[in-house]
Structures are given as structure tokens and as C-alpha cells.
Short mmCIF file of C-alpha atoms in Angstrom, two decimals:
data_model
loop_
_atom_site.label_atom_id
_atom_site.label_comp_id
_atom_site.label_asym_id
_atom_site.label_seq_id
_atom_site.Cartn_x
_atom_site.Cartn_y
_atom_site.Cartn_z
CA UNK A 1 -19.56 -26.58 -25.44
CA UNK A 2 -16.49 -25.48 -23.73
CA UNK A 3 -13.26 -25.13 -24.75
CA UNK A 4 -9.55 -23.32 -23.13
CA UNK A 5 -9.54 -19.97 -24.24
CA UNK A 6 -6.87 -18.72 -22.54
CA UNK A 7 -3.66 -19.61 -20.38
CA UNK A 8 -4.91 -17.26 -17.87
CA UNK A 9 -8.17 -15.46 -16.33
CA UNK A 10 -10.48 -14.03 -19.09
CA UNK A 11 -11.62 -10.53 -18.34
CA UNK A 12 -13.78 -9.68 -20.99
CA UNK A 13 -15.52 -11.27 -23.57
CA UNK A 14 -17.07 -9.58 -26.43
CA UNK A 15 -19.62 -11.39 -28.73
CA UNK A 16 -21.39 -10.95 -32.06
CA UNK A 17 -22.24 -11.59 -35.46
CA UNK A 18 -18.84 -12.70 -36.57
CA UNK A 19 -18.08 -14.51 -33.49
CA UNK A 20 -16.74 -14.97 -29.65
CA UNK A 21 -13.62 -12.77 -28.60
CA UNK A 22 -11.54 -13.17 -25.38
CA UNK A 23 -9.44 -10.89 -23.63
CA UNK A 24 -7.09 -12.34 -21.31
CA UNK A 25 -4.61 -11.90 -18.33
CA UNK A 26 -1.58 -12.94 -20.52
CA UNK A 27 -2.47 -10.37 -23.17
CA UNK A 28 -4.11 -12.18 -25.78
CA UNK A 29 -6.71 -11.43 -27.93
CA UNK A 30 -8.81 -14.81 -29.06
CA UNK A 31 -11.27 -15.52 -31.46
CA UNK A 32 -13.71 -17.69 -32.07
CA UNK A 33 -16.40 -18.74 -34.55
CA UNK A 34 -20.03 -18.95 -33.16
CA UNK A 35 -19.20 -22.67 -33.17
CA UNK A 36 -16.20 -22.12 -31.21
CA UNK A 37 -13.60 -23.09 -33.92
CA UNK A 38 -10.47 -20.66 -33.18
CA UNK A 39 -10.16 -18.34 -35.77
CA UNK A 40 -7.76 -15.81 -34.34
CA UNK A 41 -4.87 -15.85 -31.56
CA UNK A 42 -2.86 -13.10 -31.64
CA UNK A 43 -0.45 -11.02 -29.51
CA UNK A 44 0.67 -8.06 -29.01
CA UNK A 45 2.56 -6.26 -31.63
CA UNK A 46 2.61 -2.56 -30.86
CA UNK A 47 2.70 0.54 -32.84
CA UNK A 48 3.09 3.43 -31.65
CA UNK A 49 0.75 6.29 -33.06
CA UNK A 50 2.64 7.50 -35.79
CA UNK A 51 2.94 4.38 -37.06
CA UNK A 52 6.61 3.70 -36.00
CA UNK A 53 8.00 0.02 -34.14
CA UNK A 54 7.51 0.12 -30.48
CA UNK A 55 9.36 -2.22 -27.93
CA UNK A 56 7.75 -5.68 -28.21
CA UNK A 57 5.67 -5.76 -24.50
CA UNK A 58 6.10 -2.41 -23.81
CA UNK A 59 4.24 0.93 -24.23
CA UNK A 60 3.81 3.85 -23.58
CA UNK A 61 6.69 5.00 -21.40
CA UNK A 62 7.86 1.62 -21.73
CA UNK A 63 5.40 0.42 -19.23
CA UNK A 64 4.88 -3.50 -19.58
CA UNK A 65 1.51 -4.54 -21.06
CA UNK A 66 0.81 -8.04 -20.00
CA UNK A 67 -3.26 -7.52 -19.23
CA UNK A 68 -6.45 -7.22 -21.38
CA UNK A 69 -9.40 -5.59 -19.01
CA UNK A 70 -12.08 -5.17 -21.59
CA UNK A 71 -12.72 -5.35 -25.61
CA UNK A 72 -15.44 -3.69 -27.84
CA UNK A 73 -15.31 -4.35 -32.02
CA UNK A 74 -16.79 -2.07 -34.41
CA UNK A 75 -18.57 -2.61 -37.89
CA UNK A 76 -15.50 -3.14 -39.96
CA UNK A 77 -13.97 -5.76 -37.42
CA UNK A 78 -11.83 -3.55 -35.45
CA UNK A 79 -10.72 -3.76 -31.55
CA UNK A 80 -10.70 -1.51 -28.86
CA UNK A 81 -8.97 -2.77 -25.96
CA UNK A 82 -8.78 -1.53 -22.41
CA UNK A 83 -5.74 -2.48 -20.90
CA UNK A 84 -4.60 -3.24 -17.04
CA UNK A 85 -2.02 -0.02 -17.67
CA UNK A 86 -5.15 2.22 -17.97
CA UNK A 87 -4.27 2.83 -21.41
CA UNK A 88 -6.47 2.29 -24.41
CA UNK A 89 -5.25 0.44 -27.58
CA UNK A 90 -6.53 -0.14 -31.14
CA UNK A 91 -6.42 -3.11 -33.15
CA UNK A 92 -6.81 -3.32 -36.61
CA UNK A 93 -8.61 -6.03 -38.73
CA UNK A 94 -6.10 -5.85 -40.93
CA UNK A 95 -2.79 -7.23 -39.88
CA UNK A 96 -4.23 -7.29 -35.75
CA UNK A 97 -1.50 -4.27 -35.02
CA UNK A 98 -2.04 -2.57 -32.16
CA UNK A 99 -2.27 1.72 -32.44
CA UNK A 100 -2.04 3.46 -29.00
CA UNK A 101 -5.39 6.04 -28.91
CA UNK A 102 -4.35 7.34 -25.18
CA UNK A 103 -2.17 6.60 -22.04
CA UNK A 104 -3.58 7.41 -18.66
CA UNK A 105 -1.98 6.18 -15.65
CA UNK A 106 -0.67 3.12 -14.38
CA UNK A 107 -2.20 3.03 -10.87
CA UNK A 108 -5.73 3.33 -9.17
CA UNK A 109 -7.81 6.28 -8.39
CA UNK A 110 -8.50 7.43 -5.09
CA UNK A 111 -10.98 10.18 -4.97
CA UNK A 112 -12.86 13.08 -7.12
CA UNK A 113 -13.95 16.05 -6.86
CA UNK A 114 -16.33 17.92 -9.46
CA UNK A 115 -16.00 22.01 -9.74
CA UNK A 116 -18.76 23.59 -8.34
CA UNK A 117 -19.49 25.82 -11.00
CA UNK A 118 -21.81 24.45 -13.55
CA UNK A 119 -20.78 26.20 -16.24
CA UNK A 120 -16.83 25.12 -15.69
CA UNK A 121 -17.79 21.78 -16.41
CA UNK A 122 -14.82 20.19 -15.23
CA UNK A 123 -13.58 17.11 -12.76
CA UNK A 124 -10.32 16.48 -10.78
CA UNK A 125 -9.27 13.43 -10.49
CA UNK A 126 -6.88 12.28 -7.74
CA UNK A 127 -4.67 9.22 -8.65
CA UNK A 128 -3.10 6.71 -6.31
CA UNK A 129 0.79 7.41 -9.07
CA UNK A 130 1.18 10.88 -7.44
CA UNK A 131 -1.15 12.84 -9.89
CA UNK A 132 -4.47 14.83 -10.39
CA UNK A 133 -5.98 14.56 -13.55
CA UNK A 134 -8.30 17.79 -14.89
CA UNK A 135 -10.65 16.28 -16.86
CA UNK A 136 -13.28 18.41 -19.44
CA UNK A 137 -16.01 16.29 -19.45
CA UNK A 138 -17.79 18.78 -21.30
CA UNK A 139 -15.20 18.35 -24.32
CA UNK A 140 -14.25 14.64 -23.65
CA UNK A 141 -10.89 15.73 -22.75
CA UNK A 142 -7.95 14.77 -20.15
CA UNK A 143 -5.37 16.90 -19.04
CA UNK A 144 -2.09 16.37 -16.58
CA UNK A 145 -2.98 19.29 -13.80
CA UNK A 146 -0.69 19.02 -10.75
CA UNK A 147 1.74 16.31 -9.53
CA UNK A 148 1.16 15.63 -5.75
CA UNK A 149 3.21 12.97 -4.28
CA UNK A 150 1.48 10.51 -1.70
CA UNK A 151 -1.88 12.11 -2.71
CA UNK A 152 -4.90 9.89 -0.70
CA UNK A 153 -8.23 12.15 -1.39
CA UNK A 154 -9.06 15.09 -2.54
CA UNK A 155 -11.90 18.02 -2.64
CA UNK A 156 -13.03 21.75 -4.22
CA UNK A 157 -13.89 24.45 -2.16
CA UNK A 158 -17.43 26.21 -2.78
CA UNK A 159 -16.39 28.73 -4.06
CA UNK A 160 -13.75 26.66 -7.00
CA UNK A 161 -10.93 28.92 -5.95
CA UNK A 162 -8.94 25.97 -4.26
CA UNK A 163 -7.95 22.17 -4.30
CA UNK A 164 -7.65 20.28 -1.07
CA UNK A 165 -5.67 17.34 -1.37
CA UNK A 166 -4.98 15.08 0.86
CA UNK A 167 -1.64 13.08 1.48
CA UNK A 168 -0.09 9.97 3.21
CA UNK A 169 1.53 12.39 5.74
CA UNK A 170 -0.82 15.62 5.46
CA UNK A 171 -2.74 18.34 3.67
CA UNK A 172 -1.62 20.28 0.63
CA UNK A 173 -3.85 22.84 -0.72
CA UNK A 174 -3.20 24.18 -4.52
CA UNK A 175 -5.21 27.22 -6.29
CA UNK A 176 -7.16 25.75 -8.95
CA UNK A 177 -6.53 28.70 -11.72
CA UNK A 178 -2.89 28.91 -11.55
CA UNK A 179 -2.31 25.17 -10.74
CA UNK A 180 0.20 26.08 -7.90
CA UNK A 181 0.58 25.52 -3.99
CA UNK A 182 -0.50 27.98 -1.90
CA UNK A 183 -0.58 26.35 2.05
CA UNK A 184 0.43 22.87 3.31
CA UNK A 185 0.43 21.71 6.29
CA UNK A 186 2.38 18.26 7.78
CA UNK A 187 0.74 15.91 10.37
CA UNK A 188 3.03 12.95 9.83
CA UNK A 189 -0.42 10.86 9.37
CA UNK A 190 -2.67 9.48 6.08
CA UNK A 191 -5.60 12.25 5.14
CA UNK A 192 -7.81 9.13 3.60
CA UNK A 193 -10.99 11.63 3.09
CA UNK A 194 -11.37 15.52 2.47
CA UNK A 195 -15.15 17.63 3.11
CA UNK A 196 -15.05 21.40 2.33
CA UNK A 197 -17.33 23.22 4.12
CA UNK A 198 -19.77 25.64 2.93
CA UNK A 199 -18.31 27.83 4.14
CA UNK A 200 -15.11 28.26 1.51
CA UNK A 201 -12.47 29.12 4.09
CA UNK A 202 -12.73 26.01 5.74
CA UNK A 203 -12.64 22.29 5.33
CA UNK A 204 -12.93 19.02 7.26
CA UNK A 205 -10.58 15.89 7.16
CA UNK A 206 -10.48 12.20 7.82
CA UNK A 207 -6.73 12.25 9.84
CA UNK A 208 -5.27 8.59 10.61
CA UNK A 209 -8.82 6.88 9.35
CA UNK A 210 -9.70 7.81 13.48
CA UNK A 211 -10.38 11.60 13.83
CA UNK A 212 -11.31 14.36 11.74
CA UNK A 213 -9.84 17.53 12.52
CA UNK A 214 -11.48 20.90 10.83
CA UNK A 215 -8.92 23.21 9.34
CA UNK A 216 -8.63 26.62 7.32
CA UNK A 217 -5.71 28.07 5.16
CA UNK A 218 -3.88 30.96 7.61
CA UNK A 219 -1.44 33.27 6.23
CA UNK A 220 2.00 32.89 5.60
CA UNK A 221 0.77 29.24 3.14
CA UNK A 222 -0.09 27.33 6.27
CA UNK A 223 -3.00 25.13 7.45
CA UNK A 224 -4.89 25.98 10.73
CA UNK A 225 -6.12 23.28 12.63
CA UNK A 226 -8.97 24.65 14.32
CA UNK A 227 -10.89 21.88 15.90
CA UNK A 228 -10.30 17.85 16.52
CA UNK A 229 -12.65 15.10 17.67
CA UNK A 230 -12.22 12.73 19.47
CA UNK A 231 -11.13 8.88 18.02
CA UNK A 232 -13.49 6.96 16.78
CA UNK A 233 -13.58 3.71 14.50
CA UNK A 234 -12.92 4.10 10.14
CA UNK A 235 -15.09 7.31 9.32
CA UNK A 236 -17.00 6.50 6.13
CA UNK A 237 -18.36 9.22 5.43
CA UNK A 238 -18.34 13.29 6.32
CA UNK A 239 -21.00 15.78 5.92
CA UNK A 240 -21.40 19.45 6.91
CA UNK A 241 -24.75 20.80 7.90
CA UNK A 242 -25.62 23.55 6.06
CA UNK A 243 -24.93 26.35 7.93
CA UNK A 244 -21.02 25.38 8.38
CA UNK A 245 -21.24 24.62 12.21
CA UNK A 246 -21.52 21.24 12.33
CA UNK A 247 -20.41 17.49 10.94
CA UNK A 248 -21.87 14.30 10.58
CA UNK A 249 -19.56 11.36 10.17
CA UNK A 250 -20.35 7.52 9.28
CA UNK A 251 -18.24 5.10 10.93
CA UNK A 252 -17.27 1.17 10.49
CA UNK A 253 -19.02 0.16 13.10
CA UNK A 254 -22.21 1.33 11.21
CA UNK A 255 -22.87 4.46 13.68
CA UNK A 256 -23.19 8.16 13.45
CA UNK A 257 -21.74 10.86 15.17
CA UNK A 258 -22.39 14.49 15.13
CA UNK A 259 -19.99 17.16 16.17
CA UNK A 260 -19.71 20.83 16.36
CA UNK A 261 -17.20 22.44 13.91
CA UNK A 262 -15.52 24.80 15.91
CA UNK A 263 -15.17 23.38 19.29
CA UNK A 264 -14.79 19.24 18.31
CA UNK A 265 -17.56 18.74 21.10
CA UNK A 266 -20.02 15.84 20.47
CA UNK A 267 -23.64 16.65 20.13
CA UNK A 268 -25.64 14.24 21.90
CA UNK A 269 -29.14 15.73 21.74
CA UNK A 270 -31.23 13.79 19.72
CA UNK A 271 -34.12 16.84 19.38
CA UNK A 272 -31.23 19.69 18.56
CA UNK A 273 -29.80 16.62 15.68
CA UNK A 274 -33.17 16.15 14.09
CA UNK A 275 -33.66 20.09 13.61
CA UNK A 276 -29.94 20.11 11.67
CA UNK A 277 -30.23 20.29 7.81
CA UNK A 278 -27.15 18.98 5.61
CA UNK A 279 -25.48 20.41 3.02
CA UNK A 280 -24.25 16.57 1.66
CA UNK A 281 -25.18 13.32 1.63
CA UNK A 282 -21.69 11.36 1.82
CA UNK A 283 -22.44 9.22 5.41
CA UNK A 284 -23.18 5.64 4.49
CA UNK A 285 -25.94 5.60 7.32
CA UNK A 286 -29.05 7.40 8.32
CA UNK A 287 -32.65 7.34 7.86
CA UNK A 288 -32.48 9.15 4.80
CA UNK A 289 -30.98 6.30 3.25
CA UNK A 290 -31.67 3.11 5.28
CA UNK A 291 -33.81 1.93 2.44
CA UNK A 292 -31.25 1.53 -0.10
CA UNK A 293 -29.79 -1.25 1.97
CA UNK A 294 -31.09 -4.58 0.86
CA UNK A 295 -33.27 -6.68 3.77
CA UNK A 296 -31.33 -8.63 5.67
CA UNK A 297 -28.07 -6.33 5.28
CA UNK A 298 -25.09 -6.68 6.59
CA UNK A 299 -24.65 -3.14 6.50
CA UNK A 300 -21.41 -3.78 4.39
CA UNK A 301 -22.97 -3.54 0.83
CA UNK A 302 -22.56 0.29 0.64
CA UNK A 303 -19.33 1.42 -0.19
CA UNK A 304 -20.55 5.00 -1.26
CA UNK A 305 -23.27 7.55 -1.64
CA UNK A 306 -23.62 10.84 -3.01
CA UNK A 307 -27.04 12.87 -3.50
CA UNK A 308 -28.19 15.28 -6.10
CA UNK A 309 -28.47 19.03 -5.16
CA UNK A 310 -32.11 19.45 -4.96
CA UNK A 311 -31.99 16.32 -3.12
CA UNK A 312 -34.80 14.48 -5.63
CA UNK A 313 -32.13 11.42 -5.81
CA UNK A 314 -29.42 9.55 -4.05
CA UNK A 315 -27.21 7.28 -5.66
CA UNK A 316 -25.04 4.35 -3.79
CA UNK A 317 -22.42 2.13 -5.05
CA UNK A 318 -21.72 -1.06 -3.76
CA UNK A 319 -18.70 -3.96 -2.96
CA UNK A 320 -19.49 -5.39 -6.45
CA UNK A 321 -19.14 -2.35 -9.00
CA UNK A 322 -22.91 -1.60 -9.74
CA UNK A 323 -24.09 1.94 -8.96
CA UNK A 324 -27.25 2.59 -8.01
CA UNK A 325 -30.01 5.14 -8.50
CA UNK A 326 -32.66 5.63 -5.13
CA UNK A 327 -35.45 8.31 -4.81
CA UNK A 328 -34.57 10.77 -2.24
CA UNK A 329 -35.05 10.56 0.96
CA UNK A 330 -35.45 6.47 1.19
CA UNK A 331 -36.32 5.57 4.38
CA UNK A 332 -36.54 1.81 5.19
CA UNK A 333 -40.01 0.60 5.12
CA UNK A 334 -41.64 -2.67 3.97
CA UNK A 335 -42.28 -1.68 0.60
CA UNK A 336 -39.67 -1.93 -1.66
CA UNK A 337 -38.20 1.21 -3.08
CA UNK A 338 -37.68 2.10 -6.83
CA UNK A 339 -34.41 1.41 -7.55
CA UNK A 340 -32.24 1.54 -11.22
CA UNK A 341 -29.24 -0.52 -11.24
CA UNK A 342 -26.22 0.04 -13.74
CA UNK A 343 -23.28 -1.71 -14.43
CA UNK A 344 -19.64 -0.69 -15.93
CA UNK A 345 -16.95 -1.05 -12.88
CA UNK A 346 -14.83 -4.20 -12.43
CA UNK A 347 -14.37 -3.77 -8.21
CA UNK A 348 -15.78 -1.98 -5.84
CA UNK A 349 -17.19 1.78 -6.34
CA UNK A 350 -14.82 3.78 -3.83
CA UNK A 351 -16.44 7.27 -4.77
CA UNK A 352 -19.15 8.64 -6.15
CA UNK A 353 -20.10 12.54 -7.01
CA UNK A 354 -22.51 14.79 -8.56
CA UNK A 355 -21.79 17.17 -11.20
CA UNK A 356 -23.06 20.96 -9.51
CA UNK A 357 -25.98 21.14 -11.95
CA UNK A 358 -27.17 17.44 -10.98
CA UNK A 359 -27.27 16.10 -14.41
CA UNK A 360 -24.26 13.62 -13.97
CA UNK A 361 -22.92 11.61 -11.79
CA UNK A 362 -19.25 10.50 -11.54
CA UNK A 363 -17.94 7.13 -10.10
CA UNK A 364 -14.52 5.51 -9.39
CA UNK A 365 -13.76 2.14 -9.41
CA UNK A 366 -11.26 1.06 -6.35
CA UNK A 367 -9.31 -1.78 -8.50
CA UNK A 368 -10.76 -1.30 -11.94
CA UNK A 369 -8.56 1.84 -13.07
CA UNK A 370 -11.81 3.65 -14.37
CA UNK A 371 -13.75 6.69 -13.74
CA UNK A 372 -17.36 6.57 -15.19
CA UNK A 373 -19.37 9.59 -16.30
CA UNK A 374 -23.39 8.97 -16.02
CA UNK A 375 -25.67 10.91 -17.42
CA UNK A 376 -28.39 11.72 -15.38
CA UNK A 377 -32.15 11.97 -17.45
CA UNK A 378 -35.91 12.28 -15.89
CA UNK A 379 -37.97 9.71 -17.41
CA UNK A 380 -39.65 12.34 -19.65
CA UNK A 381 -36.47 12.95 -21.29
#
């Protein structure tokens, strides 16, 4: 059977027991029996949480609600609803009102960075709306933490004294306790990706999606640039080697490049490379993980990768929104290697992280206006 459940594209579609929901483009909510006669079509008639009239179309902020992402019902019949505004909304069986639960942001995030403490238990999140989110996953709670306009990436220093954010025209570094700016620095170019270094007076950065420059706060709240390299073609990924002297980077082209921190010279010795051990795992190339590509590859299906701290795992995310879980290392061979797939996202994974004490992973969807929190268990768990 088939029938025209909405005017627009259908997101999500939830089904069960008392029958087939739709949640649209256009903002409505569908239902259908299990034989597909319509049962419900309702809009959206908003409430705000106190129960008082809200501004037909509008929410929170008066931000327009015209798109349904995803739906889940509970036992008694009621909706949630995730909507385009990355807000989430409640719908009642009764009546089909809809009661704000919480209002996030309206735009996309663009990078993550967990505190390296494990007992802090907490995660910033850098959105593409000017804003960093602090978010206690250890309490299921979000708070507003710093406004930073133009903000494209973002990082924690080792030692979770400092954020390191990075902007459409520079770097802007903020201390984490008091939540204020303590050094910026302009280059009049995009930061699109931020490394800190072991080392916690440093860090590394992705400058005009061509070089990456290594830089430390000075005094007087400035930023140091202490070494460049030279150009090279969309870094992907940026790793430090363990002892803080040198870099790794991933580029479009599918290459790596090594270079030393201090000095921006290339190393090109291939027995000096292989002695090197790395303190990350954020390059989307290397033997370590040329097995998680699938035969035949591209070597496009990657869009990020981040590996557990005792290096036991790696995980990758990919150009359709699954995430991936890979023993680690994983080599390429001709045996295929163990691999756990899990779905969530709605676009492409554009980060991924590890929590300090391994047991979780984070993951941000490029389009999808989500950040997911896995729990990592061994299989005697």
C-alpha cells in the first residue's frame, strides 16, 4: 500500500502497536492506522511551558518552527518531537498541544572537546550561532558557557585550565573556571581545526584549511606563533606525538605529512617516522587504521576518527551518519576486521571524541543539529 503522507519530505517515521506516525518538513504530525486509514493530522499549536498561548509558528525566542526531524511515542500515546530548531517539543494525547521540554540552538555544531579530567565529567560544545555549550553529561545537563562570535573549532588543554577556540578570522583562548578571555590573537583567516599539545602551554592549528601554525599564550593576553608549515592541501586531521615535538597531519589528497613543532621543518625520514609514538589518533590515514576503510575505497568514506586512551579501540564516522567501532591498531589485511556499526545521526559525522576515562564516546552530526553520547561497554559487561 502507499498512500501521501505528507506535502513535503518525511523525516521520521515512528511505528507501533497503535499505528504509523509521520513527521514532516511542513511541520505536521500524521497518523495512521496499521491499515493506513488517517487517523490523526495535526499542526502545530504551541504552549509554552507554563502552560500559557505562544505565537502560532513560533517558539522559543520566536524562532519559526516549520520542520519535524524525528518522533518517539510513549505508553500512554504521547509525542516527543525533535525539531529542525534543535529544540525538543512534547505532544500530548490529549488535545495534540505541543509543551516546549528544552531549546538549544538554531544552527549546526562545529567541533567538541571533552575535559580531560575524568572526574569533571564534562563536554564543550562549539556551535556554528556564536556559542559554546558546557554540557554535564554526567548529570544530563546543558548549560550556556561563553558566547564566541565566528567560532569554527575548538579544543581543551591537558591540563583543563584553558579553551582554545577557534574563529573565522583567528584564535581566542578563554580560562575554563572563570569562563573569561584571557589571550587572542587575529590572523584575518578561518581556524577550521584546533590540537593542544601535550604539552599544556602549547597548541596546534589548522589556519586557512592550508597550514597549521603551532602557537602558545605569551604575556600581556596574546598568542605566540611559534612555528608555520608550509601549504599543503585541506588538513584532515592533526596529531601530536607524544613527546610534544612533533605533528602528523592528514590531508585531502589522502597523504600524510610529518613536521617538527618548533621549527615547521618537514620530516622526511621514513626510519626516524616509524620510531615516533602519538599521543592521538585524529589523521584520517595511516596504517593504524587502513583497515577500517572498506575494499575498494575511495578513501572518502571517513569523515572522522578518534581512538580510546589505552589505544584498545578506534572509532570512525563516516559521509552517511553511522559511527563505527574498530579494534585498535587495524591494519589493512585480507581478513576482514571486527567491526560494530551504530546508527543515530541524520548527515555526516564531522567529529568524534573520547571521554578521558575511555568509557564514552561523543559524536557530532555536520547537518543533523545533534551531538550523541555513546556509551562505551566490553562485551563482558
Amino acid at each position: 500500500s502507499k498512500v501521501r503522507a505528507q506535502k513535503g519530505p518525511i523525516f521520521d517515521i515512528w511505528v507501533d502497536s497503535q499505528g504509523i506516525v509521520s513527521a514532516g518538513k511542513g511541520g505536521h504530525v500524521v497518523e495512521y492506522s496499521r491499515t493506513f486509514n488517517l487517523e490523526q493530522d495535526w499542526n502545530k499549536t504551541f504552549s509554552t511551558i507554563d502552560g500559557s498561548n505562544a505565537q502560532r509558528n513560533e517558539g522559543v525566542d520566536g524562532a519559526v518552527i516549520d520542520c519535524l526531524r524525528s518522533i518517539s511515542r510513549n505508553r500512554r500515546g504521547d509525542f516527543v518531537l525533535g525539531l529542525a530548531s534543535n529544540a525538543v517539543a512534547f505532544v500530548s494525547s490529549l488535545g495534540k498541544n505541543m509543551l516546549w521540554l528544552q531549546a538549544g540552538g538554531t544552527s549546526s555544531f562545529v567541533g567538541i572537546a571533552p575535559h580531560p579530567n575524568p572526574s569533571v565529567r564534562t563536554l564543550f560544545v562549539a556551535s556554528s550561532s556564536g556559542k559554546i555549550l558546557e554540557v554535564k553529561y554526567g548529570k544530563k545537563k546543558i548549560e550556556m558557557a561563553i558566547p564566541v562570535e565566528g567560532i569554527c573549532s575548538i579544543g581543551c588543554t591537558s591540563n583543563g585550565s584553558a579553551l582554545v577556540c577557534g574563529t573565522l578570522v583567528g584564535v581566542t583562548v578563554f580560562n575554563i573556571d572563570g569562563k573569561v578571555k584571557i589571550a587572542e590573537r587575529n590572523l584575518g583567516k578561518r581556524v577550521s581545526l584546533v590540537s593542544p599539545c601535550p604539552d599544556p602551554r602549547y597548541f596546534a592549528c589548522v589556519v586557512n584549511n592550508e597550514r597549521v601554525c603551532v602557537m602558545k599564550v605569551a604575556s600581556k593576553g596574546t598568542v605566540k606563533i611559534i612555528s608555520k608549515s608550509s601549504a599543503m592541501i585541506s588538513p584532515t586531521g592533526l596529531d601530536w606525538s607524544a613527546d610534544a615535538h612533533y605533528l602528523r597531519v592528514s590531508s585531502g589528497d589522502h597523504s600524510m605529512s610529518y613536521w617538527e613543532a618548533k621549527t615547521g621543518k618537514q620530516l622526511t625520514d621514513d626510519a626516524e617516522i616509524s620510531l615516533l609514538q602519538w599521543a592521538t589518533q585524529t589523521c584520517t590515514v595511516g596504517w593504524e587504521i587502513s583497515g577500517v576503510y572498506p575494499p575498494l575505497s575511495k578513501g572518502d568514506e571517513v569523515s572522522s576518527v578518534a581512538c580510546s586512551s589505552d589505544r584498545s579501540v578506534v572509532v570512525t564516522g563516516d559521509q552517511d551518519g553511522q559511527v563505527h567501532l574498530f579494534p585498535y591498531p587495524c591494519p589493512s589485511s585480507l581478513s576482514v576486521p571486527r567491526c560494530w556499526n551504530y546508527f543515530g545521526h541524520g548527515s555526516r559525522i564531522s567529529s568524534l571524541s573520547f571521554s578521558s576515562d575511555g568509557r564514552r564516546i561523543f559524536s557530532v552530526g555536520s547537518e543533523d543539529c545533534s551531538v550523541f553520547v555513546w556509551k562505551l561497554r566490553k562485551q563482558s559487561e
